[in-house]
mmCIF file of C-alpha atoms in Angstrom:
data_model
loop_
_atom_site.group_PDB
_atom_site.id
_atom_site.type_symbol
_atom_site.label_atom_id
_atom_site.label_comp_id
_atom_site.label_asym_id
_atom_site.label_seq_id
_atom_site.Cartn_x
_atom_site.Cartn_y
_atom_site.Cartn_z
ATOM 1 C CA UNK A 249 161.205 94.051 -89.603
ATOM 2 C CA UNK A 250 157.790 93.714 -90.302
ATOM 3 C CA UNK A 251 156.100 90.910 -87.559
ATOM 4 C CA UNK A 252 152.495 91.831 -87.858
ATOM 5 C CA UNK A 253 151.641 88.858 -90.461
ATOM 6 C CA UNK A 254 153.413 85.424 -89.161
ATOM 7 C CA UNK A 255 155.103 83.873 -92.005
ATOM 8 C CA UNK A 256 154.796 80.252 -90.785
ATOM 9 C CA UNK A 257 153.049 78.152 -88.147
ATOM 10 C CA UNK A 258 156.039 78.257 -86.137
ATOM 11 C CA UNK A 259 156.262 82.152 -86.461
ATOM 12 C CA UNK A 260 152.454 82.122 -84.977
ATOM 13 C CA UNK A 261 153.816 80.618 -82.097
ATOM 14 C CA UNK A 262 156.412 83.480 -81.536
ATOM 15 C CA UNK A 263 153.795 85.953 -81.660
ATOM 16 C CA UNK A 264 151.860 84.134 -79.179
ATOM 17 C CA UNK A 265 154.788 84.248 -76.773
ATOM 18 C CA UNK A 266 154.794 88.015 -77.911
ATOM 19 C CA UNK A 267 151.564 88.819 -76.545
ATOM 20 C CA UNK A 268 152.263 86.901 -73.234
ATOM 21 C CA UNK A 269 155.570 88.606 -72.972
ATOM 22 C CA UNK A 270 153.761 91.896 -72.770
ATOM 23 C CA UNK A 271 151.326 91.144 -70.403
ATOM 24 C CA UNK A 272 153.774 89.304 -67.954
ATOM 25 C CA UNK A 273 154.378 91.013 -64.489
ATOM 26 C CA UNK A 274 157.242 93.738 -65.243
ATOM 27 C CA UNK A 275 159.157 92.365 -61.697
ATOM 28 C CA UNK A 276 159.814 89.308 -63.350
ATOM 29 C CA UNK A 277 163.155 88.543 -64.714
ATOM 30 C CA UNK A 278 163.738 87.397 -68.312
ATOM 31 C CA UNK A 279 164.005 83.892 -67.556
ATOM 32 C CA UNK A 280 161.011 84.228 -65.591
ATOM 33 C CA UNK A 281 159.177 85.843 -68.268
ATOM 34 C CA UNK A 282 159.930 83.039 -70.674
ATOM 35 C CA UNK A 283 158.683 80.476 -68.285
ATOM 36 C CA UNK A 284 155.276 82.210 -67.678
ATOM 37 C CA UNK A 285 154.621 82.437 -71.330
ATOM 38 C CA UNK A 286 155.586 78.658 -72.416
ATOM 39 C CA UNK A 287 153.630 77.393 -69.246
ATOM 40 C CA UNK A 288 150.472 79.240 -70.903
ATOM 41 C CA UNK A 289 150.763 77.496 -74.210
ATOM 42 C CA UNK A 290 149.543 73.949 -74.634
ATOM 43 C CA UNK A 291 151.353 71.436 -76.755
ATOM 44 C CA UNK A 292 148.315 71.089 -79.078
ATOM 45 C CA UNK A 293 149.203 74.375 -80.499
ATOM 46 C CA UNK A 294 152.465 73.177 -81.708
ATOM 47 C CA UNK A 295 152.805 72.751 -85.637
ATOM 48 C CA UNK A 296 151.812 69.236 -86.727
ATOM 49 C CA UNK A 297 153.518 66.859 -88.492
ATOM 50 C CA UNK A 298 151.569 65.619 -91.421
ATOM 51 C CA UNK A 299 149.691 62.266 -90.436
ATOM 52 C CA UNK A 300 151.550 60.504 -93.172
ATOM 53 C CA UNK A 301 155.063 61.502 -91.714
ATOM 54 C CA UNK A 302 154.559 60.093 -88.243
ATOM 55 C CA UNK A 303 156.146 56.826 -88.849
ATOM 56 C CA UNK A 304 155.808 54.106 -86.580
ATOM 57 C CA UNK A 305 157.895 50.782 -86.068
ATOM 58 C CA UNK A 306 155.906 47.622 -85.601
ATOM 59 C CA UNK A 307 157.296 45.174 -83.037
ATOM 60 C CA UNK A 308 157.644 42.356 -85.380
ATOM 61 C CA UNK A 309 159.628 44.486 -87.770
ATOM 62 C CA UNK A 310 163.174 42.913 -88.183
ATOM 63 C CA UNK A 311 166.226 45.097 -86.759
ATOM 64 C CA UNK A 312 167.458 45.440 -90.650
ATOM 65 C CA UNK A 313 163.804 46.524 -91.561
ATOM 66 C CA UNK A 314 163.820 49.179 -88.562
ATOM 67 C CA UNK A 315 167.411 50.293 -89.800
ATOM 68 C CA UNK A 316 166.074 50.767 -93.377
ATOM 69 C CA UNK A 317 162.888 52.482 -92.164
ATOM 70 C CA UNK A 318 164.506 55.177 -90.173
ATOM 71 C CA UNK A 319 167.360 55.609 -92.694
ATOM 72 C CA UNK A 320 165.162 55.877 -95.536
ATOM 73 C CA UNK A 321 162.594 58.325 -93.819
ATOM 74 C CA UNK A 322 165.843 60.611 -92.652
ATOM 75 C CA UNK A 323 164.497 60.156 -88.840
ATOM 76 C CA UNK A 324 166.605 59.511 -85.643
ATOM 77 C CA UNK A 325 163.725 57.410 -83.723
ATOM 78 C CA UNK A 326 160.168 56.409 -84.040
ATOM 79 C CA UNK A 327 157.663 54.840 -81.822
ATOM 80 C CA UNK A 328 157.345 50.872 -81.600
ATOM 81 C CA UNK A 329 153.872 49.844 -82.059
ATOM 82 C CA UNK A 330 152.874 46.430 -80.190
ATOM 83 C CA UNK A 331 151.136 44.292 -83.221
ATOM 84 C CA UNK A 332 149.634 42.154 -80.482
ATOM 85 C CA UNK A 333 147.568 44.900 -79.297
ATOM 86 C CA UNK A 334 144.127 45.492 -80.345
ATOM 87 C CA UNK A 335 143.274 48.253 -82.909
ATOM 88 C CA UNK A 336 141.010 50.235 -80.758
ATOM 89 C CA UNK A 337 143.636 49.914 -77.829
ATOM 90 C CA UNK A 338 144.679 52.880 -76.075
ATOM 91 C CA UNK A 339 148.140 54.624 -76.853
ATOM 92 C CA UNK A 340 149.292 52.903 -73.495
ATOM 93 C CA UNK A 341 148.911 49.631 -74.550
ATOM 94 C CA UNK A 342 149.573 50.507 -78.263
ATOM 95 C CA UNK A 343 153.223 51.676 -77.917
ATOM 96 C CA UNK A 344 155.980 49.648 -75.811
ATOM 97 C CA UNK A 345 158.861 52.099 -76.433
ATOM 98 C CA UNK A 346 160.708 54.457 -78.955
ATOM 99 C CA UNK A 347 163.767 52.984 -80.902
ATOM 100 C CA UNK A 348 166.379 55.068 -81.727
ATOM 101 C CA UNK A 349 169.870 54.828 -83.426
ATOM 102 C CA UNK A 350 171.434 55.265 -80.090
ATOM 103 C CA UNK A 351 169.598 52.090 -79.419
ATOM 104 C CA UNK A 352 170.940 50.290 -82.434
ATOM 105 C CA UNK A 353 174.502 51.372 -81.978
ATOM 106 C CA UNK A 354 174.290 49.841 -78.605
ATOM 107 C CA UNK A 355 172.918 46.562 -80.051
ATOM 108 C CA UNK A 356 175.899 46.667 -82.546
ATOM 109 C CA UNK A 357 178.279 46.896 -80.146
ATOM 110 C CA UNK A 358 176.684 44.286 -77.710
ATOM 111 C CA UNK A 359 177.716 41.798 -80.723
ATOM 112 C CA UNK A 360 181.309 42.533 -79.892
ATOM 113 C CA UNK A 361 180.750 42.029 -76.276
ATOM 114 C CA UNK A 362 179.041 38.574 -76.823
ATOM 115 C CA UNK A 363 181.966 37.551 -78.699
ATOM 116 C CA UNK A 364 184.325 39.012 -76.315
ATOM 117 C CA UNK A 365 182.843 36.868 -73.471
ATOM 118 C CA UNK A 366 183.314 33.628 -75.477
ATOM 119 C CA UNK A 367 179.600 33.518 -76.637
ATOM 120 C CA UNK A 368 178.553 32.882 -73.026
ATOM 121 C CA UNK A 369 175.434 30.837 -73.208
ATOM 122 C CA UNK A 370 175.548 30.256 -76.967
ATOM 123 C CA UNK A 371 175.169 26.987 -78.173
ATOM 124 C CA UNK A 372 176.675 25.392 -81.226
ATOM 125 C CA UNK A 373 174.443 26.204 -84.045
ATOM 126 C CA UNK A 374 172.687 29.409 -82.369
ATOM 127 C CA UNK A 375 172.685 32.583 -84.375
ATOM 128 C CA UNK A 376 175.381 34.254 -82.189
ATOM 129 C CA UNK A 377 177.391 30.895 -82.387
ATOM 130 C CA UNK A 378 177.132 30.709 -86.216
ATOM 131 C CA UNK A 379 177.801 34.521 -86.431
ATOM 132 C CA UNK A 380 180.928 34.138 -84.807
ATOM 133 C CA UNK A 381 182.320 31.306 -86.569
ATOM 134 C CA UNK A 382 181.812 33.512 -89.729
ATOM 135 C CA UNK A 383 183.945 36.249 -87.869
ATOM 136 C CA UNK A 384 186.938 33.798 -87.042
ATOM 137 C CA UNK A 385 189.660 36.103 -88.770
ATOM 138 C CA UNK A 386 188.911 38.723 -85.943
ATOM 139 C CA UNK A 387 189.893 38.269 -82.059
ATOM 140 C CA UNK A 388 188.569 40.067 -78.718
ATOM 141 C CA UNK A 389 190.093 40.601 -75.532
ATOM 142 C CA UNK A 390 189.025 42.099 -72.219
ATOM 143 C CA UNK A 391 191.357 44.793 -70.516
ATOM 144 C CA UNK A 392 192.029 44.580 -66.866
ATOM 145 C CA UNK A 393 189.462 47.541 -66.467
ATOM 146 C CA UNK A 394 186.961 45.457 -68.219
ATOM 147 C CA UNK A 395 186.741 47.079 -71.399
ATOM 148 C CA UNK A 396 186.357 44.993 -74.494
ATOM 149 C CA UNK A 397 189.018 45.554 -77.058
ATOM 150 C CA UNK A 398 189.000 43.966 -80.573
ATOM 151 C CA UNK A 399 192.108 43.190 -82.657
ATOM 152 C CA UNK A 400 193.121 41.595 -86.116
ATOM 153 C CA UNK A 401 195.927 39.072 -85.888
ATOM 154 C CA UNK A 402 198.524 41.732 -87.225
ATOM 155 C CA UNK A 403 197.473 44.825 -85.398
ATOM 156 C CA UNK A 404 195.734 46.119 -82.149
ATOM 157 C CA UNK A 405 194.124 49.181 -80.822
ATOM 158 C CA UNK A 406 192.400 50.221 -77.560
ATOM 159 C CA UNK A 407 189.146 50.135 -79.402
ATOM 160 C CA UNK A 408 187.353 48.065 -81.777
ATOM 161 C CA UNK A 409 189.199 47.443 -85.222
ATOM 162 C CA UNK A 410 187.513 45.554 -87.436
ATOM 163 C CA UNK A 411 187.617 45.173 -91.144
ATOM 164 C CA UNK A 412 184.781 46.060 -93.415
ATOM 165 C CA UNK A 413 183.865 42.674 -94.495
ATOM 166 C CA UNK A 414 182.752 42.412 -90.819
ATOM 167 C CA UNK A 415 179.656 44.463 -91.529
ATOM 168 C CA UNK A 416 178.865 42.726 -94.553
ATOM 169 C CA UNK A 417 178.965 39.605 -92.516
ATOM 170 C CA UNK A 418 176.550 40.928 -89.895
ATOM 171 C CA UNK A 419 174.270 42.558 -92.086
ATOM 172 C CA UNK A 420 173.666 39.383 -94.456
ATOM 173 C CA UNK A 421 173.352 37.020 -91.274
ATOM 174 C CA UNK A 422 170.131 35.598 -90.512
ATOM 175 C CA UNK A 423 170.751 36.650 -86.929
ATOM 176 C CA UNK A 424 170.466 40.432 -88.070
ATOM 177 C CA UNK A 425 167.518 40.129 -90.603
ATOM 178 C CA UNK A 426 165.689 37.812 -88.197
ATOM 179 C CA UNK A 427 166.132 39.802 -84.632
ATOM 180 C CA UNK A 428 162.857 41.484 -83.788
ATOM 181 C CA UNK A 429 162.737 45.150 -82.735
ATOM 182 C CA UNK A 430 159.787 44.062 -80.355
ATOM 183 C CA UNK A 431 162.081 41.024 -78.699
ATOM 184 C CA UNK A 432 165.006 43.369 -77.672
ATOM 185 C CA UNK A 433 162.787 46.679 -76.926
ATOM 186 C CA UNK A 434 163.634 46.020 -73.326
ATOM 187 C CA UNK A 435 167.323 45.734 -73.887
ATOM 188 C CA UNK A 436 169.929 48.201 -75.055
ATOM 189 C CA UNK A 437 167.897 51.299 -73.129
ATOM 190 C CA UNK A 438 165.443 51.959 -75.830
ATOM 191 C CA UNK A 439 164.037 55.039 -74.968
ATOM 192 C CA UNK A 440 160.413 54.970 -73.142
ATOM 193 C CA UNK A 441 157.522 55.795 -74.725
ATOM 194 C CA UNK A 442 157.034 59.203 -72.892
ATOM 195 C CA UNK A 443 154.130 60.962 -74.357
ATOM 196 C CA UNK A 444 153.034 64.581 -73.728
ATOM 197 C CA UNK A 445 149.278 65.009 -73.546
ATOM 198 C CA UNK A 446 147.819 67.729 -75.829
ATOM 199 C CA UNK A 447 146.888 69.599 -72.620
ATOM 200 C CA UNK A 448 150.649 69.477 -71.617
ATOM 201 C CA UNK A 449 152.283 72.695 -71.774
ATOM 202 C CA UNK A 450 155.340 74.130 -73.574
ATOM 203 C CA UNK A 451 157.376 74.263 -70.772
ATOM 204 C CA UNK A 452 156.897 70.986 -70.062
ATOM 205 C CA UNK A 453 158.109 69.984 -73.446
ATOM 206 C CA UNK A 454 160.942 72.146 -73.444
ATOM 207 C CA UNK A 455 162.262 70.549 -70.084
ATOM 208 C CA UNK A 456 161.831 67.155 -71.400
ATOM 209 C CA UNK A 457 163.929 68.104 -74.350
ATOM 210 C CA UNK A 458 166.585 69.619 -72.659
ATOM 211 C CA UNK A 459 167.161 68.627 -68.961
ATOM 212 C CA UNK A 460 165.568 65.360 -69.319
ATOM 213 C CA UNK A 461 167.564 64.591 -72.518
ATOM 214 C CA UNK A 462 164.592 63.240 -74.821
ATOM 215 C CA UNK A 463 165.249 63.567 -78.248
ATOM 216 C CA UNK A 464 161.559 63.548 -79.579
ATOM 217 C CA UNK A 465 158.183 63.604 -77.840
ATOM 218 C CA UNK A 466 155.191 61.707 -79.061
ATOM 219 C CA UNK A 467 152.038 63.876 -78.485
ATOM 220 C CA UNK A 468 148.572 61.965 -77.575
ATOM 221 C CA UNK A 469 144.991 62.795 -76.850
ATOM 222 C CA UNK A 470 144.011 61.419 -73.257
ATOM 223 C CA UNK A 471 142.121 58.412 -74.019
ATOM 224 C CA UNK A 472 143.118 58.488 -77.588
ATOM 225 C CA UNK A 473 144.703 55.436 -79.457
ATOM 226 C CA UNK A 474 146.957 57.347 -81.879
ATOM 227 C CA UNK A 475 149.732 59.589 -82.051
ATOM 228 C CA UNK A 476 148.555 63.355 -82.866
ATOM 229 C CA UNK A 477 152.173 64.812 -83.479
ATOM 230 C CA UNK A 478 155.928 64.307 -82.637
ATOM 231 C CA UNK A 479 157.860 67.131 -81.364
ATOM 232 C CA UNK A 480 161.713 66.861 -81.580
ATOM 233 C CA UNK A 481 164.704 68.942 -80.645
ATOM 234 C CA UNK A 482 165.247 69.902 -84.342
ATOM 235 C CA UNK A 483 161.407 71.235 -84.669
ATOM 236 C CA UNK A 484 161.776 73.248 -81.436
ATOM 237 C CA UNK A 485 164.897 74.849 -82.916
ATOM 238 C CA UNK A 486 163.342 75.401 -86.119
ATOM 239 C CA UNK A 487 160.411 77.178 -84.423
ATOM 240 C CA UNK A 488 163.024 79.593 -82.555
ATOM 241 C CA UNK A 489 164.598 80.330 -85.853
ATOM 242 C CA UNK A 490 161.168 81.622 -87.094
ATOM 243 C CA UNK A 491 160.781 83.921 -84.065
ATOM 244 C CA UNK A 492 164.047 85.962 -85.150
ATOM 245 C CA UNK A 493 162.877 89.625 -85.203
ATOM 246 C CA UNK A 494 160.327 89.440 -82.432
ATOM 247 C CA UNK A 495 161.004 91.792 -79.550
ATOM 248 C CA UNK A 496 160.977 88.692 -76.983
ATOM 249 C CA UNK A 497 163.354 86.483 -79.024
ATOM 250 C CA UNK A 498 165.627 89.474 -79.658
ATOM 251 C CA UNK A 499 166.091 89.864 -76.018
ATOM 252 C CA UNK A 500 167.484 86.539 -75.501
ATOM 253 C CA UNK A 501 168.730 85.445 -78.851
ATOM 254 C CA UNK A 502 171.106 88.685 -79.236
ATOM 255 C CA UNK A 503 173.018 87.318 -75.924
ATOM 256 C CA UNK A 504 176.512 85.987 -76.765
ATOM 257 C CA UNK A 505 177.185 82.327 -76.169
ATOM 258 C CA UNK A 506 179.668 83.256 -73.230
ATOM 259 C CA UNK A 507 176.857 85.265 -71.748
ATOM 260 C CA UNK A 508 174.834 82.372 -71.491
ATOM 261 C CA UNK A 509 177.381 79.833 -70.014
ATOM 262 C CA UNK A 510 177.777 78.363 -73.484
ATOM 263 C CA UNK A 511 179.633 75.829 -74.189
ATOM 264 C CA UNK A 512 178.484 73.848 -71.283
ATOM 265 C CA UNK A 513 181.522 71.466 -71.359
ATOM 266 C CA UNK A 514 184.706 72.348 -70.482
ATOM 267 C CA UNK A 515 187.432 72.079 -73.244
ATOM 268 C CA UNK A 516 189.406 69.241 -71.771
ATOM 269 C CA UNK A 517 186.178 67.316 -71.114
ATOM 270 C CA UNK A 518 184.910 67.292 -75.037
ATOM 271 C CA UNK A 519 184.426 63.774 -76.306
ATOM 272 C CA UNK A 520 186.557 63.189 -79.341
ATOM 273 C CA UNK A 521 188.209 60.852 -81.544
ATOM 274 C CA UNK A 522 191.354 61.060 -83.572
ATOM 275 C CA UNK A 523 190.895 60.380 -87.392
ATOM 276 C CA UNK A 524 193.355 57.221 -87.264
ATOM 277 C CA UNK A 525 191.401 55.723 -84.567
ATOM 278 C CA UNK A 526 188.778 52.938 -85.589
ATOM 279 C CA UNK A 527 185.311 53.980 -86.156
ATOM 280 C CA UNK A 528 183.886 51.953 -83.776
ATOM 281 C CA UNK A 529 185.642 53.841 -80.828
ATOM 282 C CA UNK A 530 183.557 56.941 -81.905
ATOM 283 C CA UNK A 531 180.395 54.735 -81.078
ATOM 284 C CA UNK A 532 181.695 53.157 -78.182
ATOM 285 C CA UNK A 533 182.744 56.554 -76.783
ATOM 286 C CA UNK A 534 179.143 57.928 -77.661
ATOM 287 C CA UNK A 535 177.762 54.954 -75.650
ATOM 288 C CA UNK A 536 180.271 55.429 -72.710
ATOM 289 C CA UNK A 537 179.622 59.108 -72.399
ATOM 290 C CA UNK A 538 176.104 59.529 -73.244
ATOM 291 C CA UNK A 539 176.504 61.860 -76.158
ATOM 292 C CA UNK A 540 174.960 61.867 -79.616
ATOM 293 C CA UNK A 541 177.977 62.726 -81.736
ATOM 294 C CA UNK A 542 181.767 63.926 -81.587
ATOM 295 C CA UNK A 543 184.264 65.378 -83.412
ATOM 296 C CA UNK A 544 186.659 63.663 -85.529
ATOM 297 C CA UNK A 545 190.141 65.293 -84.815
ATOM 298 C CA UNK A 546 193.276 65.753 -87.166
ATOM 299 C CA UNK A 547 196.592 64.046 -86.444
ATOM 300 C CA UNK A 548 197.492 67.151 -84.051
ATOM 301 C CA UNK A 549 194.405 66.637 -82.192
ATOM 302 C CA UNK A 550 193.264 70.577 -81.854
ATOM 303 C CA UNK A 551 191.180 70.756 -85.277
ATOM 304 C CA UNK A 552 188.154 69.306 -86.159
ATOM 305 C CA UNK A 553 188.009 67.541 -89.571
ATOM 306 C CA UNK A 554 184.597 65.741 -89.366
ATOM 307 C CA UNK A 555 181.793 64.737 -87.207
ATOM 308 C CA UNK A 556 180.366 61.430 -86.837
ATOM 309 C CA UNK A 557 176.572 61.512 -85.241
ATOM 310 C CA UNK A 558 174.796 58.243 -83.560
ATOM 311 C CA UNK A 559 172.738 58.327 -86.347
ATOM 312 C CA UNK A 560 175.706 57.516 -88.831
ATOM 313 C CA UNK A 561 175.617 54.185 -87.359
ATOM 314 C CA UNK A 562 173.193 53.306 -90.386
ATOM 315 C CA UNK A 563 176.070 53.741 -92.833
ATOM 316 C CA UNK A 564 177.569 50.590 -91.120
ATOM 317 C CA UNK A 565 174.620 48.616 -91.373
ATOM 318 C CA UNK A 566 172.607 49.950 -94.633
ATOM 319 C CA UNK A 567 175.706 50.175 -96.885
ATOM 320 C CA UNK A 568 178.356 47.688 -95.633
ATOM 321 C CA UNK A 569 179.811 47.198 -99.222
ATOM 322 C CA UNK A 570 181.578 50.383 -98.983
ATOM 323 C CA UNK A 571 184.041 49.589 -96.447
ATOM 324 C CA UNK A 572 184.837 46.272 -98.055
ATOM 325 C CA UNK A 573 188.279 47.289 -99.307
ATOM 326 C CA UNK A 574 189.395 48.459 -95.843
ATOM 327 C CA UNK A 575 191.432 46.207 -93.602
ATOM 328 C CA UNK A 576 190.295 48.358 -90.592
ATOM 329 C CA UNK A 577 187.913 51.247 -90.615
ATOM 330 C CA UNK A 578 189.649 54.201 -89.108
ATOM 331 C CA UNK A 579 187.393 57.221 -88.341
ATOM 332 C CA UNK A 580 188.767 59.193 -91.464
ATOM 333 C CA UNK A 581 188.189 56.143 -93.573
ATOM 334 C CA UNK A 582 184.454 56.112 -92.305
ATOM 335 C CA UNK A 583 184.256 60.050 -93.429
ATOM 336 C CA UNK A 584 185.496 59.475 -96.882
ATOM 337 C CA UNK A 585 183.723 56.418 -97.810
ATOM 338 C CA UNK A 586 180.415 57.868 -96.452
ATOM 339 C CA UNK A 587 180.783 60.783 -98.271
ATOM 340 C CA UNK A 588 181.601 59.325 -101.625
ATOM 341 C CA UNK A 589 178.594 56.824 -101.223
ATOM 342 C CA UNK A 590 176.487 59.810 -100.176
ATOM 343 C CA UNK A 591 177.704 61.912 -103.719
ATOM 344 C CA UNK A 592 176.980 58.706 -105.765
ATOM 345 C CA UNK A 593 173.513 58.507 -104.521
ATOM 346 C CA UNK A 594 173.143 62.018 -104.783
ATOM 347 C CA UNK A 595 172.092 62.486 -101.294
ATOM 348 C CA UNK A 596 172.203 65.542 -99.408
ATOM 349 C CA UNK A 597 173.653 64.895 -95.794
ATOM 350 C CA UNK A 598 175.569 67.179 -93.175
ATOM 351 C CA UNK A 599 178.475 64.705 -93.638
ATOM 352 C CA UNK A 600 179.287 66.225 -97.193
ATOM 353 C CA UNK A 601 179.888 69.641 -95.748
ATOM 354 C CA UNK A 602 182.784 71.149 -93.824
ATOM 355 C CA UNK A 603 182.586 71.198 -89.982
ATOM 356 C CA UNK A 604 180.286 74.153 -88.868
ATOM 357 C CA UNK A 605 181.937 76.154 -86.309
ATOM 358 C CA UNK A 606 181.413 79.220 -84.253
ATOM 359 C CA UNK A 607 183.063 81.483 -81.438
ATOM 360 C CA UNK A 608 182.013 82.155 -78.054
ATOM 361 C CA UNK A 609 181.348 85.736 -78.715
ATOM 362 C CA UNK A 610 178.439 84.758 -81.487
ATOM 363 C CA UNK A 611 174.864 85.593 -80.790
ATOM 364 C CA UNK A 612 172.823 82.500 -79.915
ATOM 365 C CA UNK A 613 170.549 83.509 -82.496
ATOM 366 C CA UNK A 614 173.099 83.110 -85.134
ATOM 367 C CA UNK A 615 173.900 79.750 -83.958
ATOM 368 C CA UNK A 616 170.284 78.796 -84.222
ATOM 369 C CA UNK A 617 170.046 80.015 -87.792
ATOM 370 C CA UNK A 618 173.072 77.870 -88.435
ATOM 371 C CA UNK A 619 171.925 74.896 -86.838
ATOM 372 C CA UNK A 620 168.673 75.251 -88.666
ATOM 373 C CA UNK A 621 169.727 76.146 -92.079
ATOM 374 C CA UNK A 622 172.089 73.296 -92.142
ATOM 375 C CA UNK A 623 170.034 70.687 -90.755
ATOM 376 C CA UNK A 624 172.834 69.774 -88.206
ATOM 377 C CA UNK A 625 172.553 68.872 -84.562
ATOM 378 C CA UNK A 626 175.543 70.067 -83.107
ATOM 379 C CA UNK A 627 178.097 73.035 -83.792
ATOM 380 C CA UNK A 628 181.623 73.115 -82.831
ATOM 381 C CA UNK A 629 183.472 76.238 -80.916
ATOM 382 C CA UNK A 630 186.730 77.295 -82.204
ATOM 383 C CA UNK A 631 189.275 79.537 -80.497
ATOM 384 C CA UNK A 632 190.775 82.587 -82.841
ATOM 385 C CA UNK A 633 193.390 79.619 -84.004
ATOM 386 C CA UNK A 634 190.588 77.579 -85.316
ATOM 387 C CA UNK A 635 191.384 75.151 -82.510
ATOM 388 C CA UNK A 636 188.370 73.110 -81.275
ATOM 389 C CA UNK A 637 187.333 74.036 -77.525
ATOM 390 C CA UNK A 638 183.810 73.071 -77.455
ATOM 391 C CA UNK A 639 180.385 71.913 -78.682
ATOM 392 C CA UNK A 640 176.982 73.026 -78.682
ATOM 393 C CA UNK A 641 173.805 71.214 -79.369
ATOM 394 C CA UNK A 642 170.328 71.660 -79.800
ATOM 395 C CA UNK A 643 169.539 70.234 -76.270
ATOM 396 C CA UNK A 644 171.959 72.656 -74.987
ATOM 397 C CA UNK A 645 170.326 75.890 -76.741
ATOM 398 C CA UNK A 646 166.731 74.761 -75.527
ATOM 399 C CA UNK A 647 168.078 74.332 -71.901
ATOM 400 C CA UNK A 648 169.031 77.812 -72.153
ATOM 401 C CA UNK A 649 165.622 79.126 -72.942
ATOM 402 C CA UNK A 650 163.525 77.697 -69.913
ATOM 403 C CA UNK A 651 164.574 76.907 -66.342
ATOM 404 C CA UNK A 652 162.905 73.991 -64.243
ATOM 405 C CA UNK A 653 160.568 75.360 -61.316
ATOM 406 C CA UNK A 654 160.880 73.553 -57.987
ATOM 407 C CA UNK A 655 158.850 70.542 -57.737
ATOM 408 C CA UNK A 656 157.380 71.153 -61.180
ATOM 409 C CA UNK A 657 156.970 67.654 -62.240
ATOM 410 C CA UNK A 658 155.758 66.174 -59.097
ATOM 411 C CA UNK A 659 155.314 62.369 -59.822
ATOM 412 C CA UNK A 660 155.373 62.737 -63.703
ATOM 413 C CA UNK A 661 158.250 60.363 -64.232
ATOM 414 C CA UNK A 662 157.188 57.632 -61.668
ATOM 415 C CA UNK A 663 158.248 54.670 -63.193
ATOM 416 C CA UNK A 664 159.106 55.840 -66.526
ATOM 417 C CA UNK A 665 162.294 57.573 -66.688
ATOM 418 C CA UNK A 666 165.443 58.114 -64.397
ATOM 419 C CA UNK A 667 165.889 61.555 -63.126
ATOM 420 C CA UNK A 668 168.874 63.810 -63.538
ATOM 421 C CA UNK A 669 171.317 64.217 -60.853
ATOM 422 C CA UNK A 670 170.508 67.736 -60.398
ATOM 423 C CA UNK A 671 166.613 67.447 -60.617
ATOM 424 C CA UNK A 672 164.759 69.540 -58.143
ATOM 425 C CA UNK A 673 161.617 66.984 -58.332
#
């Protein structure tokens, strides 16, 4: 394959890694060589998002407007800009966090918790009380373990089970329309505004996007007052896809998933939901288990018929009318309704396609190319019978590219983000 002329800005990064790979000390292991290469490249070299594509959410935007903005721009998250900060404020004062669909989903589930707790502290006439009054056909109870359960008058489930009219009621309420993202940016665990400086290295960036579970990273100049770039897990995997054919990439990319210890999770630990379970069960499990998506399993519980991601909470909030006919919204109903809605809107989406799968003996570069081509964030591992036995995410792939040297971050995280249990800091 001809590699002398980079075909894209991402491929140029690959050639830069190749040059460093060739001069790395021969006694280094392949993993140490990759660390060496990525530690020598500043994040300023990462291909930039066009300035008009750097979406910011003003802190006085309503939650409804925030969901609409994220959905319309097909992004998972965006920085929250403090509208009270002066225009010439530094980025430290200008941004107060990152709003993600994960946080929106937690806010949504919190509304059920509030009602389940008898609206403690919600006075008559308050937004929560008024909303609750309009949802009188639903009852909530708490199990002996403390978990919130939601039931209708005629049926129950171990997870929230609500009719389609619930979401129409919620999204038409003044409570939803008037809740400001800035007012709740300290709640529901919005991601911190953890920014990279242009002088930070690719190694730092790759570790933050993998081991430290950041979905996206704003890039700023020291002393600057605006965001220079936003680097996401997806953009890194796209960069890797553009490096196919380069010797350094092929030495790593041709390894089988099993050789790299993928999938990371044992089959019995795979977080999943059955097709007949309420869709809110899926979002509850994502919240409880800290995952960004899960498979919807058939009635046998062995084969995935679909995938629900945390970003799909947008369809509960931006198009509630599509569920109006459902007394309860099962996971399979959710998938059917959303697919029909997307087809009517002529809107491309991974939800319109069959579940993308792979096997343990596939090469990791083939998985990277599938994820990049299909614009998806996870791929399910199946056995020879087609039974689902694992999942591989963008984060998993990046985590196998580099490793964290001991004491690498020092005080980088002080007061910003919790460290993972196995951190060597």
